CSV table of C-alpha atoms and ligand atoms in Angstrom, one decimal:
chain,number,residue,atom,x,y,z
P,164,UNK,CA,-12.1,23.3,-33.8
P,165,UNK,CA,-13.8,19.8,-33.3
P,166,UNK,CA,-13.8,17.5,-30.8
P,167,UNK,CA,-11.7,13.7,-32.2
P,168,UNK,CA,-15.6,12.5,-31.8
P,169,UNK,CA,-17.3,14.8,-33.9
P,170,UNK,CA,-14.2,14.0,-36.4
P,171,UNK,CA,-15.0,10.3,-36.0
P,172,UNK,CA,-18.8,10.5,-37.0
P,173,UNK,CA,-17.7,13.2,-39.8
P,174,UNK,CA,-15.2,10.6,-41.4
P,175,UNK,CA,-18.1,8.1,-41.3
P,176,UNK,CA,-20.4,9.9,-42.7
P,177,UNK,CA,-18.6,11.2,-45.4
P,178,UNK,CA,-17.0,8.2,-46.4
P,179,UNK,CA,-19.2,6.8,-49.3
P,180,UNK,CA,-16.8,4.8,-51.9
P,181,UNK,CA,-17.6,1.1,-52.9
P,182,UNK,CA,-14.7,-0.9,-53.3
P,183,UNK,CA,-14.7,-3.4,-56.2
P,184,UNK,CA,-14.3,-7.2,-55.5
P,185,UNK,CA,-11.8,-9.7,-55.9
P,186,UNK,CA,-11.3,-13.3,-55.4
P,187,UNK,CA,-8.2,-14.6,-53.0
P,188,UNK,CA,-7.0,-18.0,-52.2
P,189,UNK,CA,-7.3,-18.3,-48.3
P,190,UNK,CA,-3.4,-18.4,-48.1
P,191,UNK,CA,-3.7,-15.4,-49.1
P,192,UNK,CA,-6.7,-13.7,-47.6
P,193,UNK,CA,-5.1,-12.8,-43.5
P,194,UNK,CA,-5.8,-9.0,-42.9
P,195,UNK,CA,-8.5,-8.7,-46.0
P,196,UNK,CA,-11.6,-7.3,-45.6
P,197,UNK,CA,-14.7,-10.0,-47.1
P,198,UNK,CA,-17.3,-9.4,-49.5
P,199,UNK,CA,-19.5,-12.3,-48.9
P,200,UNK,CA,-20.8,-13.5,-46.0
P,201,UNK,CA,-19.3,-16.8,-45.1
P,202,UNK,CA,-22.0,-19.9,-45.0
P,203,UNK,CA,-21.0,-23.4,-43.9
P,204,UNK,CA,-22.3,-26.1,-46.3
P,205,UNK,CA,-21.0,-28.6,-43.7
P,206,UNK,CA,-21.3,-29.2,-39.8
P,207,UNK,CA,-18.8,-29.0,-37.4
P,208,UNK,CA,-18.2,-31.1,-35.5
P,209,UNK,CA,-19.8,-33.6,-38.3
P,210,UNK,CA,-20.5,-35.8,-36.0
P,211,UNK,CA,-20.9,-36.5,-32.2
P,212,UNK,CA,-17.1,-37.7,-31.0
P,213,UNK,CA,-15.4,-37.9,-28.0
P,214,UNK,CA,-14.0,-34.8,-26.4
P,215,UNK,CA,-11.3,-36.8,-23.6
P,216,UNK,CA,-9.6,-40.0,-23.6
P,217,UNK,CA,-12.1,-42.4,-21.9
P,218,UNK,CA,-14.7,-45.3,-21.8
P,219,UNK,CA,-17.4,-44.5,-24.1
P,220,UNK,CA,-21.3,-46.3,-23.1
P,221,UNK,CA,-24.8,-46.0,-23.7
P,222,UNK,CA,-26.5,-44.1,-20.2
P,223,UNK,CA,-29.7,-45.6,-20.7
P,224,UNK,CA,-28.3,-49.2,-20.2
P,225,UNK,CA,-26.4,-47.9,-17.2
P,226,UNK,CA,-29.7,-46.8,-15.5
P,227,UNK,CA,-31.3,-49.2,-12.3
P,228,UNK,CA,-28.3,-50.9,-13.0
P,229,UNK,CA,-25.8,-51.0,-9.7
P,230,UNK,CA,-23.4,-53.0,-11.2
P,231,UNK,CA,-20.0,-50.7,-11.8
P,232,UNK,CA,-17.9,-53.2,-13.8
P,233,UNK,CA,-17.6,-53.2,-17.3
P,234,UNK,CA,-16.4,-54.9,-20.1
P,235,UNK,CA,-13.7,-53.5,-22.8
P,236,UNK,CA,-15.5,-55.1,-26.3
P,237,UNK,CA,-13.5,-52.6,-28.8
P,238,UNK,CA,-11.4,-49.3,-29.3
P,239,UNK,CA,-12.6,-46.8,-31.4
P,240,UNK,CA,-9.4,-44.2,-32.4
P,241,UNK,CA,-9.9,-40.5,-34.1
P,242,UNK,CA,-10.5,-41.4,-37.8
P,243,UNK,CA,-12.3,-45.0,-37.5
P,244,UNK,CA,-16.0,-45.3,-38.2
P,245,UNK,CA,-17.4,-47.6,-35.3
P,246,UNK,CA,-20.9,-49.6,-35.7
P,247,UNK,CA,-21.1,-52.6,-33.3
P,248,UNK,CA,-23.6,-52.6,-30.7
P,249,UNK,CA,-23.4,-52.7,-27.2
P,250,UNK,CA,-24.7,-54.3,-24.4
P,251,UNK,CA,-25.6,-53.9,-21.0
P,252,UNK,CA,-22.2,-53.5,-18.8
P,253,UNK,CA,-20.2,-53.0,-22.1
P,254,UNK,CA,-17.8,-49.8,-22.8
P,255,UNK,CA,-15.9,-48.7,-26.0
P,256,UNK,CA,-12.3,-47.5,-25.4
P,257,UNK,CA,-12.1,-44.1,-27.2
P,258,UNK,CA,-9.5,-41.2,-27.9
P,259,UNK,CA,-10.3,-37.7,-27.9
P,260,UNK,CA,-12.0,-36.7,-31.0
P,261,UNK,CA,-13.3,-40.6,-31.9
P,262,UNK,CA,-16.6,-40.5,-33.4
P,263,UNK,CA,-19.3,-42.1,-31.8
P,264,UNK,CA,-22.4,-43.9,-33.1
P,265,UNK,CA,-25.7,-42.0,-31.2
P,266,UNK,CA,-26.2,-44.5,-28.6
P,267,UNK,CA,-22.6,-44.2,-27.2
P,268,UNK,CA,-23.6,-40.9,-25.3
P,269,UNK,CA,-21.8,-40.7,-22.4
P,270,UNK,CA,-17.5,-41.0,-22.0
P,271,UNK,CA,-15.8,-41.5,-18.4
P,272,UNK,CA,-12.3,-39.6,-18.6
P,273,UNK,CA,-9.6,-42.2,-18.5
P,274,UNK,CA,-8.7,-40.9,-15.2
P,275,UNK,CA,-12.1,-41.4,-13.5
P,276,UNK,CA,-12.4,-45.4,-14.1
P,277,UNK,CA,-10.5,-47.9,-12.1
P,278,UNK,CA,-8.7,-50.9,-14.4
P,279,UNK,CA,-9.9,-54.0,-12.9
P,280,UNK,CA,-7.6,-55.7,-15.6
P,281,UNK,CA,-7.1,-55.6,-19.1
P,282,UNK,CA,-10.2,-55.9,-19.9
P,283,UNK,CA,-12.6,-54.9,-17.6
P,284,UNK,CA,-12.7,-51.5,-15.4
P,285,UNK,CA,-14.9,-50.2,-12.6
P,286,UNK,CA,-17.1,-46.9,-13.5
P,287,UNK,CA,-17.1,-44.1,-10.9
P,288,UNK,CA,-20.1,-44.5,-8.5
P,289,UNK,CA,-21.7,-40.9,-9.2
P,290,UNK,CA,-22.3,-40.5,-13.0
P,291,UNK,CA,-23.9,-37.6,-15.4
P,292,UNK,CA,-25.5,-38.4,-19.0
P,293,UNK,CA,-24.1,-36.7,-22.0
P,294,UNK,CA,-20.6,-36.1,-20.6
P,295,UNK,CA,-17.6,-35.6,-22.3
P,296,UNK,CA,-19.5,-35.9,-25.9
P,297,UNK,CA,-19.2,-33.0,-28.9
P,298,UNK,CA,-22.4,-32.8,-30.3
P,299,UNK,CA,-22.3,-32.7,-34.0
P,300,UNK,CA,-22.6,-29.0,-35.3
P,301,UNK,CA,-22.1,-27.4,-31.9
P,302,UNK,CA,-19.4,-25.2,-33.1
P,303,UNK,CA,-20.6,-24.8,-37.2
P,304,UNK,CA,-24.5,-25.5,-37.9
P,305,UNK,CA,-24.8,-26.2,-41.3
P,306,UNK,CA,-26.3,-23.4,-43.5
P,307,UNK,CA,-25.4,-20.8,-41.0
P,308,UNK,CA,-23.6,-17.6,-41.7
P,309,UNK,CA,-20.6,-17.7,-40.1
P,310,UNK,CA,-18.5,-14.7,-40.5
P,311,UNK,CA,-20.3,-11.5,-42.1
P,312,UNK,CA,-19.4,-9.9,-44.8
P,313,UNK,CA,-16.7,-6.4,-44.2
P,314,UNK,CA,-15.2,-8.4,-41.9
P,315,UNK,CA,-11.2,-8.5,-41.6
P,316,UNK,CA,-9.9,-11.9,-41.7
P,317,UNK,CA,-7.6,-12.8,-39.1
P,318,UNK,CA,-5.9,-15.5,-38.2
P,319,UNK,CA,-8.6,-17.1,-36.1
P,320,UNK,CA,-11.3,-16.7,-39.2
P,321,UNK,CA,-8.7,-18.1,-41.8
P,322,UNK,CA,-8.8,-21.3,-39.1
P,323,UNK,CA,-12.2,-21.3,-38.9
P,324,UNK,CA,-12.8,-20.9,-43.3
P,325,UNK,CA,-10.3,-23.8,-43.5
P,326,UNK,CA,-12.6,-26.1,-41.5
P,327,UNK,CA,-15.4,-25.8,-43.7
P,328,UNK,CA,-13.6,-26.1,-46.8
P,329,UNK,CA,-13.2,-22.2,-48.5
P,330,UNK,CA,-10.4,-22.4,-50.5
P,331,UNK,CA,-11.7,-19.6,-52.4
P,332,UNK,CA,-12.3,-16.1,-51.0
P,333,UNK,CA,-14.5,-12.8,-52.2
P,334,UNK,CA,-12.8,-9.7,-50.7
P,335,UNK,CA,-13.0,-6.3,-51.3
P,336,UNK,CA,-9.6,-5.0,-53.8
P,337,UNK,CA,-6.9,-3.4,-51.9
P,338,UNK,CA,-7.1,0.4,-51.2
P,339,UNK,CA,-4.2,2.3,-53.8
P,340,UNK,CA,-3.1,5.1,-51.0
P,341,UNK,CA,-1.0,8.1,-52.3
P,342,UNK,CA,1.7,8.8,-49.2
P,343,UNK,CA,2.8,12.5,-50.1
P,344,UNK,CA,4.7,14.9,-48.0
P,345,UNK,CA,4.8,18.5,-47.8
P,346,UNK,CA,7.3,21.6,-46.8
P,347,UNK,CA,10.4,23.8,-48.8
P,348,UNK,CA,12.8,21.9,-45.7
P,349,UNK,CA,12.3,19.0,-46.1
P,350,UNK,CA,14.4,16.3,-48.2
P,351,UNK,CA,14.6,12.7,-48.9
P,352,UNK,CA,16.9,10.3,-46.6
P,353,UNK,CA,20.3,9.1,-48.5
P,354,UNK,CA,21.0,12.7,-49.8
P,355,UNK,CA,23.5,15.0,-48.2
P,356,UNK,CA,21.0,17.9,-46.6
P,357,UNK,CA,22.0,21.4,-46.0
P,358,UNK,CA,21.9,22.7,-42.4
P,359,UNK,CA,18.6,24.7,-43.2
P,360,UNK,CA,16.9,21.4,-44.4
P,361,UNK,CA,15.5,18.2,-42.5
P,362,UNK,CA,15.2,14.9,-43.3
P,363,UNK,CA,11.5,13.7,-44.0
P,364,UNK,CA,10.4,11.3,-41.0
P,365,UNK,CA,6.5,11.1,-42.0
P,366,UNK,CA,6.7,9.5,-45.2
P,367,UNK,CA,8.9,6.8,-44.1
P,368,UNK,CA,6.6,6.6,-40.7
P,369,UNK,CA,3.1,6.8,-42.1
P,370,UNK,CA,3.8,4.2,-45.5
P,371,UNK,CA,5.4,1.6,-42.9
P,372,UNK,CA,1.8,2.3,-40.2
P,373,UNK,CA,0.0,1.7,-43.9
P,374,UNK,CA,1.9,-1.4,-45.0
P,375,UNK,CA,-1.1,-3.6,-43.9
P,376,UNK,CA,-2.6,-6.4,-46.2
P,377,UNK,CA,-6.0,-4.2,-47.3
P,378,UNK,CA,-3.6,-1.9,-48.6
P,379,UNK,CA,-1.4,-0.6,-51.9
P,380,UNK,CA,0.5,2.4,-50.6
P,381,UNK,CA,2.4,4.3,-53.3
P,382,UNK,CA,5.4,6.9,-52.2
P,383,UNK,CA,4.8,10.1,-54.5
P,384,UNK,CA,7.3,11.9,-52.8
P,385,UNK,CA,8.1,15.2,-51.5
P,386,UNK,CA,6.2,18.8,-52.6
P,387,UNK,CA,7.4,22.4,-52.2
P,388,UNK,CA,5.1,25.1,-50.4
P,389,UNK,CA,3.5,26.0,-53.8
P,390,UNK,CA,-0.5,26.4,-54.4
P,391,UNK,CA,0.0,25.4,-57.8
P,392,UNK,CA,1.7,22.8,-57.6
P,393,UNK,CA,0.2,21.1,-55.1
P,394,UNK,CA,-2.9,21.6,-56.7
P,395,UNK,CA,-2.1,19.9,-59.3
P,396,UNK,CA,-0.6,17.2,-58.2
P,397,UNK,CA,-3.6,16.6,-56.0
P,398,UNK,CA,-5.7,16.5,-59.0
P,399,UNK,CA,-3.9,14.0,-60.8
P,400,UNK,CA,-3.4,11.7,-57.8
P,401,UNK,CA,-7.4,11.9,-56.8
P,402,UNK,CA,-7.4,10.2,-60.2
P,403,UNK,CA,-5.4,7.4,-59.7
P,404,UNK,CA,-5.8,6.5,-55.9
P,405,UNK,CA,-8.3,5.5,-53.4
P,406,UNK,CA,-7.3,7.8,-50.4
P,407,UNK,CA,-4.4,10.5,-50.1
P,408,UNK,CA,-2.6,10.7,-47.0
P,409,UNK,CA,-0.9,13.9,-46.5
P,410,UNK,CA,1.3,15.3,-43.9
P,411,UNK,CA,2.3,18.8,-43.6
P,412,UNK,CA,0.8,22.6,-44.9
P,413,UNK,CA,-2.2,21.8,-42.9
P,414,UNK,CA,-1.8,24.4,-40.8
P,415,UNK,CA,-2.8,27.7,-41.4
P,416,UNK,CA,0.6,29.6,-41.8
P,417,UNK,CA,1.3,31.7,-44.7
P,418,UNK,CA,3.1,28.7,-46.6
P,419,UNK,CA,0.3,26.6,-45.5
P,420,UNK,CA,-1.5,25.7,-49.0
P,421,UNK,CA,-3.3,22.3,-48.3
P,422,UNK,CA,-6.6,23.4,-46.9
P,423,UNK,CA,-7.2,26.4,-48.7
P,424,UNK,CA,-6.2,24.0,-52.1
P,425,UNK,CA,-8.8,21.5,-50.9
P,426,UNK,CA,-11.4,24.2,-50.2
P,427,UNK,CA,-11.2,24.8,-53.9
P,428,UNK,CA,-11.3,21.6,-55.6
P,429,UNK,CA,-13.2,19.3,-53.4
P,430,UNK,CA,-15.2,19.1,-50.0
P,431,UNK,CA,-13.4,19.9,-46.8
P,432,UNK,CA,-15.6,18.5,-44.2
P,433,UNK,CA,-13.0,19.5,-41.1
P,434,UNK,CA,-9.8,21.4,-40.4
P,435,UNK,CA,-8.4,21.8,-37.2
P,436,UNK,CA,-8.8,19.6,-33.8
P,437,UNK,CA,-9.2,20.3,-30.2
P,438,UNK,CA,-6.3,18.2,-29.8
P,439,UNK,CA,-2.9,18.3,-28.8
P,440,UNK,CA,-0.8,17.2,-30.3
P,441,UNK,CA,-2.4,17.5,-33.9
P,442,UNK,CA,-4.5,20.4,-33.8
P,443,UNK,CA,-4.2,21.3,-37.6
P,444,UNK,CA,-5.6,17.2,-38.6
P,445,UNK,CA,-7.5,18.2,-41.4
P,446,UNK,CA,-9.8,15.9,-44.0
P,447,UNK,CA,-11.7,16.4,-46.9
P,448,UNK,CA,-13.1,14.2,-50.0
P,449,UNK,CA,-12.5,14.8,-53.9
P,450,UNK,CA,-14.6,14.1,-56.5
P,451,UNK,CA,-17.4,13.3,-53.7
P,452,UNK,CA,-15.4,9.6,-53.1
P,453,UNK,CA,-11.8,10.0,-52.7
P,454,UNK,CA,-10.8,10.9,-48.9
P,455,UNK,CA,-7.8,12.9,-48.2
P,456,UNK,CA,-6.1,12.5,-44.6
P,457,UNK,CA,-4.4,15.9,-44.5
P,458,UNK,CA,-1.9,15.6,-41.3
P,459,UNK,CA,0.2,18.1,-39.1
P,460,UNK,CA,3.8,18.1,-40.4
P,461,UNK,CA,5.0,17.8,-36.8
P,462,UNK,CA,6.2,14.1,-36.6
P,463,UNK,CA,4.4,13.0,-33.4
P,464,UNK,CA,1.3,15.0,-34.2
P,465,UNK,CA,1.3,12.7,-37.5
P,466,UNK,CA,1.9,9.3,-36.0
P,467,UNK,CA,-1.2,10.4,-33.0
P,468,UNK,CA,-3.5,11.3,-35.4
P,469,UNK,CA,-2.7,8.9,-38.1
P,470,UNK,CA,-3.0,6.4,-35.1
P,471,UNK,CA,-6.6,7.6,-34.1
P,472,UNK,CA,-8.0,8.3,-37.5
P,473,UNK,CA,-6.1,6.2,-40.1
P,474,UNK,CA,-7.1,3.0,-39.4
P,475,UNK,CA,-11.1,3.8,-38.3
P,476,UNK,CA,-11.4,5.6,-42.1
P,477,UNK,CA,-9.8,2.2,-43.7
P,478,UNK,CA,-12.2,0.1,-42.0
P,479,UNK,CA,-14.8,2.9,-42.8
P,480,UNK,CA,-14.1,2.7,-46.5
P,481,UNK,CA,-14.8,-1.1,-46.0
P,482,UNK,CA,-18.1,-0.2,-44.7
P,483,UNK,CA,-17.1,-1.4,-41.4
P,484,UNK,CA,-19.2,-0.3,-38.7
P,485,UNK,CA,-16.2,0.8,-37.2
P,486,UNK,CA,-15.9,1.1,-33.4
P,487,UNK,CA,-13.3,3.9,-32.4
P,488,UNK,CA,-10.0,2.5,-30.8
P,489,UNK,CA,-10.5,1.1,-27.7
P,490,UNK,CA,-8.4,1.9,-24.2
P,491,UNK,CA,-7.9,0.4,-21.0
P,492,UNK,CA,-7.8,2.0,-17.7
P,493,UNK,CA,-4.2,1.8,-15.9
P,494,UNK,CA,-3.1,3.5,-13.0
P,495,UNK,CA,-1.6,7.1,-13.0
P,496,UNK,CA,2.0,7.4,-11.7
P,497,UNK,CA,3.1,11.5,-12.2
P,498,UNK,CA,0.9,14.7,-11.6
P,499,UNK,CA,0.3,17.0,-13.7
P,500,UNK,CA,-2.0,20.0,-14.7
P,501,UNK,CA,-3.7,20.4,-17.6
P,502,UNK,CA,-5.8,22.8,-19.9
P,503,UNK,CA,-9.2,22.4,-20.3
P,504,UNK,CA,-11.0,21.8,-23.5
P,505,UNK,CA,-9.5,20.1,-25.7
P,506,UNK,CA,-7.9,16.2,-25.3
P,507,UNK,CA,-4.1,15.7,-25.1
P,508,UNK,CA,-2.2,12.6,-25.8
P,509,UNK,CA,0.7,12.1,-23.8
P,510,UNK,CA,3.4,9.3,-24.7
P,511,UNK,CA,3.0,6.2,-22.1
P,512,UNK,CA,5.0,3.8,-20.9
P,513,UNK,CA,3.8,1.0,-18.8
P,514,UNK,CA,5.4,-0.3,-16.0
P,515,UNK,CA,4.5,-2.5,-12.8
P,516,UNK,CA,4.6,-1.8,-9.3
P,517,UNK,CA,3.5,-4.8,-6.9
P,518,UNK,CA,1.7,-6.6,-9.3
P,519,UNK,CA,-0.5,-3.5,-11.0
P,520,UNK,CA,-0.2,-1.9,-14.2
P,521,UNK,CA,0.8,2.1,-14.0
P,522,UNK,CA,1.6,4.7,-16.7
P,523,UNK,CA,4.7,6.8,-16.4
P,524,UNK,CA,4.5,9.9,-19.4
P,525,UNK,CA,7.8,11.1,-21.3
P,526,UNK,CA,9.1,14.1,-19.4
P,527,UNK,CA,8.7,16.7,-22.6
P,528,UNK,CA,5.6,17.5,-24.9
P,529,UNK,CA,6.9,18.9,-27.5
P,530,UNK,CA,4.7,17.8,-31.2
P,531,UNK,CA,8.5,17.8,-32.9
P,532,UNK,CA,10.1,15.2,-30.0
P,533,UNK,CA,10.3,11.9,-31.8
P,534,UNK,CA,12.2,10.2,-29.6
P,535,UNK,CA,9.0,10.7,-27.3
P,536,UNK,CA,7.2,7.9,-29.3
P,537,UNK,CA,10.1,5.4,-29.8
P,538,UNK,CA,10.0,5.7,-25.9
P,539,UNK,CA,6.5,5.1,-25.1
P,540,UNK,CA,4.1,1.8,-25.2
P,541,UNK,CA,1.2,3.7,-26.5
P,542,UNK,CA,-0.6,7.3,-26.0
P,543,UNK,CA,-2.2,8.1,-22.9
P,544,UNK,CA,-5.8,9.8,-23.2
P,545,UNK,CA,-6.9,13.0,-21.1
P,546,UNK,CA,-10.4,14.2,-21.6
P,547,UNK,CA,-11.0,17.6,-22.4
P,548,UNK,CA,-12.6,18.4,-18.7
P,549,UNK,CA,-10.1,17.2,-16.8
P,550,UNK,CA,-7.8,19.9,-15.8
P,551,UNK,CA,-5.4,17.9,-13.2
P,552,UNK,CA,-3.9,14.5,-12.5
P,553,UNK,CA,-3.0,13.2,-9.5
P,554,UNK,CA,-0.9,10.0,-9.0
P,555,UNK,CA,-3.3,7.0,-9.1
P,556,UNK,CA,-5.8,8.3,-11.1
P,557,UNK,CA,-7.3,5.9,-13.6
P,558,UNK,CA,-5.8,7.0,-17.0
P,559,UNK,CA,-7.6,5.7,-20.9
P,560,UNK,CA,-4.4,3.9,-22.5
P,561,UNK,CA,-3.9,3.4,-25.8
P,562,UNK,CA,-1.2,0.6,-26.8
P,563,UNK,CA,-0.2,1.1,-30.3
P,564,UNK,CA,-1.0,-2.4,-31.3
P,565,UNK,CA,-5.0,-1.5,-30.7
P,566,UNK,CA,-4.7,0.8,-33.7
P,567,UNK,CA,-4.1,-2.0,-36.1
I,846,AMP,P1,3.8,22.2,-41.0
I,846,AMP,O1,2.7,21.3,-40.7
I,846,AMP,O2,4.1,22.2,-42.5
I,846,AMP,O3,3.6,23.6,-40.5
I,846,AMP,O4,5.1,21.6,-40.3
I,846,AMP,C1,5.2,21.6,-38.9
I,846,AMP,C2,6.6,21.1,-38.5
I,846,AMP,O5,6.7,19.8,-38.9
I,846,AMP,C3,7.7,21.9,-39.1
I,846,AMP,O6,8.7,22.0,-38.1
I,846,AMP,C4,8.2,21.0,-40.2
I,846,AMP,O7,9.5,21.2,-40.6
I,846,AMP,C5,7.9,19.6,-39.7
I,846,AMP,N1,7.6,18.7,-40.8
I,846,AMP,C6,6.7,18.8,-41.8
I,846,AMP,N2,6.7,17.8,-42.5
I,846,AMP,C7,7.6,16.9,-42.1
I,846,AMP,C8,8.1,15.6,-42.5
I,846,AMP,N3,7.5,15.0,-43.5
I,846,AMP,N4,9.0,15.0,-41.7
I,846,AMP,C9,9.5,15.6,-40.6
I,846,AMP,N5,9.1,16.8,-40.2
I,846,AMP,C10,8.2,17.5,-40.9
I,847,MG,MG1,5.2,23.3,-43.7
């Protein structure tokens, strides 16, 4: 059994598939990974403009001069190119985001000046250079790499590739991920089951946590507890797919077929965690590049596990450096005692008590409980040394959204 971060650094370094390239539109592009770093051919701002609503002037002329009145000689509004000069005592009227010409340097915020009437107004008495003025290329320098390549475009980049005209994106092709269940009970939703039969959660769960723009997930269905089988139909979908997500048969029961199947054909590189829940997580590569995710049939062992490991081996087969999921620290609210060595990951729910964030857990443990995870906010963390929690202790949480 291995600790979640030996697993981490073994799913890194085993992870060794290069993804072909493809072209998107940026419309299209949120949530892909890039293959190119991203250089602006432009600056941004491309010019020096205004950044408040104000009296633009030239400091210099300002200087060993006490004379606070000035005249209004023109307006220059967001969009217009402005190229009188000015002279001494002499201020522009400007909007936020005008451009100005290099010797307008300086802008007094419309709520600093004094009107003396239309046309002339009174300057504060105390003064700075360079005020309220966005320097041309302070946010974009021309010829700069501005987002590196294997990284996932979010909304924020797609704003930022707008803005220096990329219409036209390289990213790396979507991953093709088999979803496949496993187990004799188990049967598909919309049939009418037998009392000895259940209805399989995991598939439905896992393709919805994988329906995520870097990704083509395909439903191949439901196998029976049989070596050959399963064997086979590994063999065929190592073929077609970029990464086989399995859940079920990882254990190491008598009907339990998947790890001894990929000992055979491919590399298993780890089965079992010190974990709970998920202590059969198991994961091994074919054909030296295709990774399979091979995860406990229990349905909460599957969702915490393919919530701590899914996600980092995506990125990984990006060739994302990929940090592990992050946590905050929130306030204990229950007791509880514990078994040392190994991490367990309760189900959390937040809640606030005079303005600070605590974690209640659900009341049962139980790998099977559902219900347990449609309850909770996200998965609370407890190290392997700890062996006791007290009220107020600081806890690691884990909201489901930092997964994605
Ligand atoms: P296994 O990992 O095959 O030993 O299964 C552990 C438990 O999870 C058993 O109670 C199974 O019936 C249950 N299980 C396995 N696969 C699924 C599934 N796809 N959906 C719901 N429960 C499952
Ligand atoms: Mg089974």
């Amino acid at each position: 059994m291995i600790t979640t971060e030996k697993a981490f650094n073994l799913i890194k370094k085993n992870i060794n598939k290069n993804l072909k390239i493809s072209k998107v539109t940026l419309k299209n592009s949120l949530g892909r990974f890039l293959a190119e770093d991203i250089k602006s051919n432009i600056n941004i701002p491309p010019q020096n403009n205004s950044a408040v609503d104000g009296f633009a002037i030239n400091y210099s002329q300002k200087k060993n001069n006490s004379n606070l009145n000035y005249k209004i000689i023109s307006e220059i509004n967001a969009g217009d190119v402005f190229k009188k000069k000015i002279e001494k005592n002499q201020c522009v009227k400007v909007s936020t985001g005008s451009h100005l010409p290099y010797y307008l340097d300086t802008v007094i915020m419309l709520e600093d000046i004094k009107y003396i009437n239309n046309n002339f107004i009174e300057l504060p008495k105390i003064l700075s250079t360079k005020k309220n003025v966005r320097k041309k290329g302070e946010d974009i320098k021309k010829g700069k790499i501005i987002i590196a390549k294997k990284s996932i475009l979010r909304s924020q980049e797609i704003g930022l590739l707008a803005s220096i005209n990329k219409l036209e994106i390289k990213v790396f092709k979507k991953i093709k991920v088999a979803i496949i269940s496993n187990g004799n009970e188990l049967v598909n939703p919309g049939i009418n089951k037998k009392n000895n039969q259940i209805y399989d959660s995991n598939r439905f769960m896992l393709m919805s946590l994988l329906k995520i723009p870097c990704i083509n997930v395909t439903d191949c269905g439901i196998l029976k507890d049989d070596y050959d089988k399963i064997k086979e139909k590994i063999l065929k979908l190592k073929n077609k797919y970029d990464l086989i997500v399995m859940s079920g048969g990882a254990s190491v029961g008598h009907k339990d077929y998947v790890v001894k199947i990929i000992k055979k054909i491919g590399k298993l590189v780890f089965s079992s965690l010190a974990i709970k829940p998920g202590r059969p997580m198991s994961f091994g590569i074919l054909d030296n590049e295709v990774p399979i995710l091979i995860l406990p049939g229990n349905p909460v062992a599957s969702f915490v596990t393919f919530n701590l490991f899914g996600n980092f081996l995506i990125n990984c087969m990006h060739g994302l450096i990929s940090k592990q999921p992050n946590f905050f620290l929130v306030k204990s609210n229950f007791n509880m005692i514990k078994k040392l060595g190994r991490e367990e990951f309760l189900r959390g729910k937040l809640i606030r008590k005079n303005n600070e964030l605590f974690v209640i857990k659900y009341s049962t443990e139980g790998a099977g409980i559902l219900s347990s995870v449609v309850w909770s906010d996200g998965l609370i963390k407890l190290n392997s040394d700890v062996n006791k929690i007290k009220i107020n202790d600081y806890l690691q949480f884990y909201p489901y959204d930092i997964f994605k």
